[in-house]
Tab-separated table of C-alpha atoms in Angstrom:
chain	number	residue	atom	x	y	z
A	1	MET	CA	-0.215	-2.056	-12.377
A	2	ILE	CA	-0.720	1.462	-13.672
A	3	LEU	CA	1.792	3.380	-15.754
A	4	VAL	CA	2.943	6.814	-14.611
A	5	THR	CA	5.624	9.237	-15.789
A	6	ARG	CA	8.439	10.753	-13.744
A	7	LEU	CA	9.295	14.421	-14.273
A	8	ASN	CA	12.316	13.364	-16.377
A	9	GLY	CA	9.989	11.541	-18.801
A	10	SER	CA	10.723	7.949	-17.784
A	11	VAL	CA	7.689	5.712	-17.449
A	12	PHE	CA	7.270	3.168	-14.667
A	13	ALA	CA	4.541	0.977	-13.219
A	14	VAL	CA	3.006	1.277	-9.753
A	15	ASN	CA	0.890	-1.308	-7.987
A	16	PRO	CA	-2.325	0.604	-7.111
A	17	ASP	CA	-2.867	-1.674	-4.101
A	18	LEU	CA	0.238	-0.141	-2.500
A	19	ILE	CA	-0.811	3.503	-2.933
A	20	GLN	CA	-1.569	5.152	0.401
A	21	ARG	CA	-2.384	8.589	-1.019
A	22	VAL	CA	-1.926	10.925	-3.968
A	23	ASP	CA	-1.293	14.625	-3.348
A	24	ALA	CA	-1.309	17.620	-5.685
A	25	THR	CA	1.251	20.016	-4.172
A	26	PRO	CA	1.084	21.380	-7.136
A	27	ASP	CA	3.188	18.482	-8.491
A	28	THR	CA	1.456	15.136	-8.177
A	29	VAL	CA	3.090	13.022	-5.471
A	30	ILE	CA	2.219	9.339	-5.061
A	31	THR	CA	2.946	8.004	-1.563
A	32	LEU	CA	3.072	4.238	-1.095
A	33	VAL	CA	2.218	2.387	2.106
A	34	ASP	CA	5.940	1.889	2.824
A	35	GLY	CA	6.554	5.656	2.700
A	36	ALA	CA	8.170	5.720	-0.770
A	37	LYS	CA	7.216	8.849	-2.710
A	38	PHE	CA	7.139	9.434	-6.449
A	39	VAL	CA	6.645	12.776	-8.190
A	40	VAL	CA	4.810	12.235	-11.483
A	41	THR	CA	3.605	14.370	-14.382
A	42	GLU	CA	0.025	13.052	-14.438
A	43	PRO	CA	-2.560	15.153	-12.581
A	44	LEU	CA	-4.265	13.721	-9.499
A	45	ALA	CA	-7.572	13.134	-11.322
A	46	GLU	CA	-5.816	11.064	-13.999
A	47	ILE	CA	-4.134	8.870	-11.368
A	48	ILE	CA	-7.541	8.245	-9.799
A	49	GLU	CA	-9.015	7.343	-13.208
A	50	ARG	CA	-6.168	4.908	-13.897
A	51	VAL	CA	-6.628	3.207	-10.534
A	52	MET	CA	-10.368	2.898	-11.172
A	53	ALA	CA	-9.746	1.460	-14.664
A	54	PHE	CA	-7.234	-1.003	-13.195
A	55	ARG	CA	-9.759	-2.187	-10.622
A	56	ALA	CA	-12.476	-2.464	-13.297
A	57	ARG	CA	-10.152	-4.689	-15.369
A	58	VAL	CA	-9.491	-6.896	-12.332
A	59	VAL	CA	-13.218	-7.332	-11.681
A	60	ALA	CA	-13.989	-7.918	-15.385
A	61	THR	CA	-11.219	-10.526	-15.659
A	62	ALA	CA	-12.452	-12.282	-12.513
A	63	HIS	CA	-15.978	-12.288	-13.910
A	64	SER	CA	-14.685	-13.727	-17.196
A	65	LEU	CA	-12.876	-16.488	-15.300
A	66	GLU	CA	-16.051	-17.310	-13.402
A	67	GLU	CA	-18.209	-17.389	-16.532
A	68	THR	CA	-15.913	-19.040	-19.099
A	69	GLY	CA	-13.110	-20.648	-17.125
A	70	THR	CA	-10.553	-18.584	-19.065
A	71	ALA	CA	-9.255	-15.076	-18.553
A	72	ASP	CA	-10.122	-12.793	-21.426
A	73	VAL	CA	-7.352	-10.366	-20.541
A	74	LEU	CA	-8.361	-6.898	-21.558
A	75	GLU	CA	-5.940	-4.823	-23.582
A	76	LEU	CA	-4.324	-2.071	-21.549
A	77	PRO	CA	-4.917	1.495	-22.734
A	78	HIS	CA	-1.949	2.949	-24.567
A	79	HIS	CA	0.182	5.128	-22.306
A	80	THR	CA	1.084	8.621	-23.404
A	81	THR	CA	3.557	11.020	-21.879
A	82	GLU	CA	1.243	13.902	-22.680
A	83	SER	CA	-0.734	14.200	-19.457
A	84	THR	CA	-3.633	16.082	-21.045
A	85	HIS	CA	-4.415	13.208	-23.451
A	86	ARG	CA	-7.133	10.824	-22.317
A	87	ASP	CA	-8.174	7.604	-23.987
A	88	THR	CA	-11.826	8.260	-24.806
A	89	ASP	CA	-12.414	5.471	-27.334
A	90	GLY	CA	-14.707	3.762	-24.857
A	91	ASP	CA	-12.644	0.590	-24.709
A	92	LEU	CA	-13.137	0.048	-20.985
A	93	PRO	CA	-15.333	-2.914	-20.134
A	94	ALA	CA	-18.943	-2.496	-19.204
A	95	PRO	CA	-19.590	-2.603	-15.447
A	96	VAL	CA	-20.032	-6.120	-14.137
A	97	PRO	CA	-23.035	-6.700	-11.878
A	98	LEU	CA	-21.870	-8.250	-8.631
A	99	HIS	CA	-23.910	-10.988	-7.003
A	100	ARG	CA	-23.591	-13.461	-4.168
A	101	ARG	CA	-22.797	-17.065	-4.958
A	102	ARG	CA	-25.460	-19.539	-4.056
A	103	PRO	CA	-24.283	-22.578	-2.052
């Protein structure tokens, strides 16, 4: 799930797998596969970054499960209502090399 902010300031979570598209009209509108639409304060580029970070965490957790047998769940970045703030502490995991399993 990724956290986003409505125009009234309330924060909610969206499943990135259900996002059909994100438009900047100039407000950012998230459209889900079922047609539901949400207007959010975050700019389009930030939504894309959050989806990418979410997917990176999923892959890193899966890799951790494969290697250690336990999920080293990565800490989620702190959400801020200030859309211009970006978490630049470098606490995203390193890319995981993907490889085919050998039978």
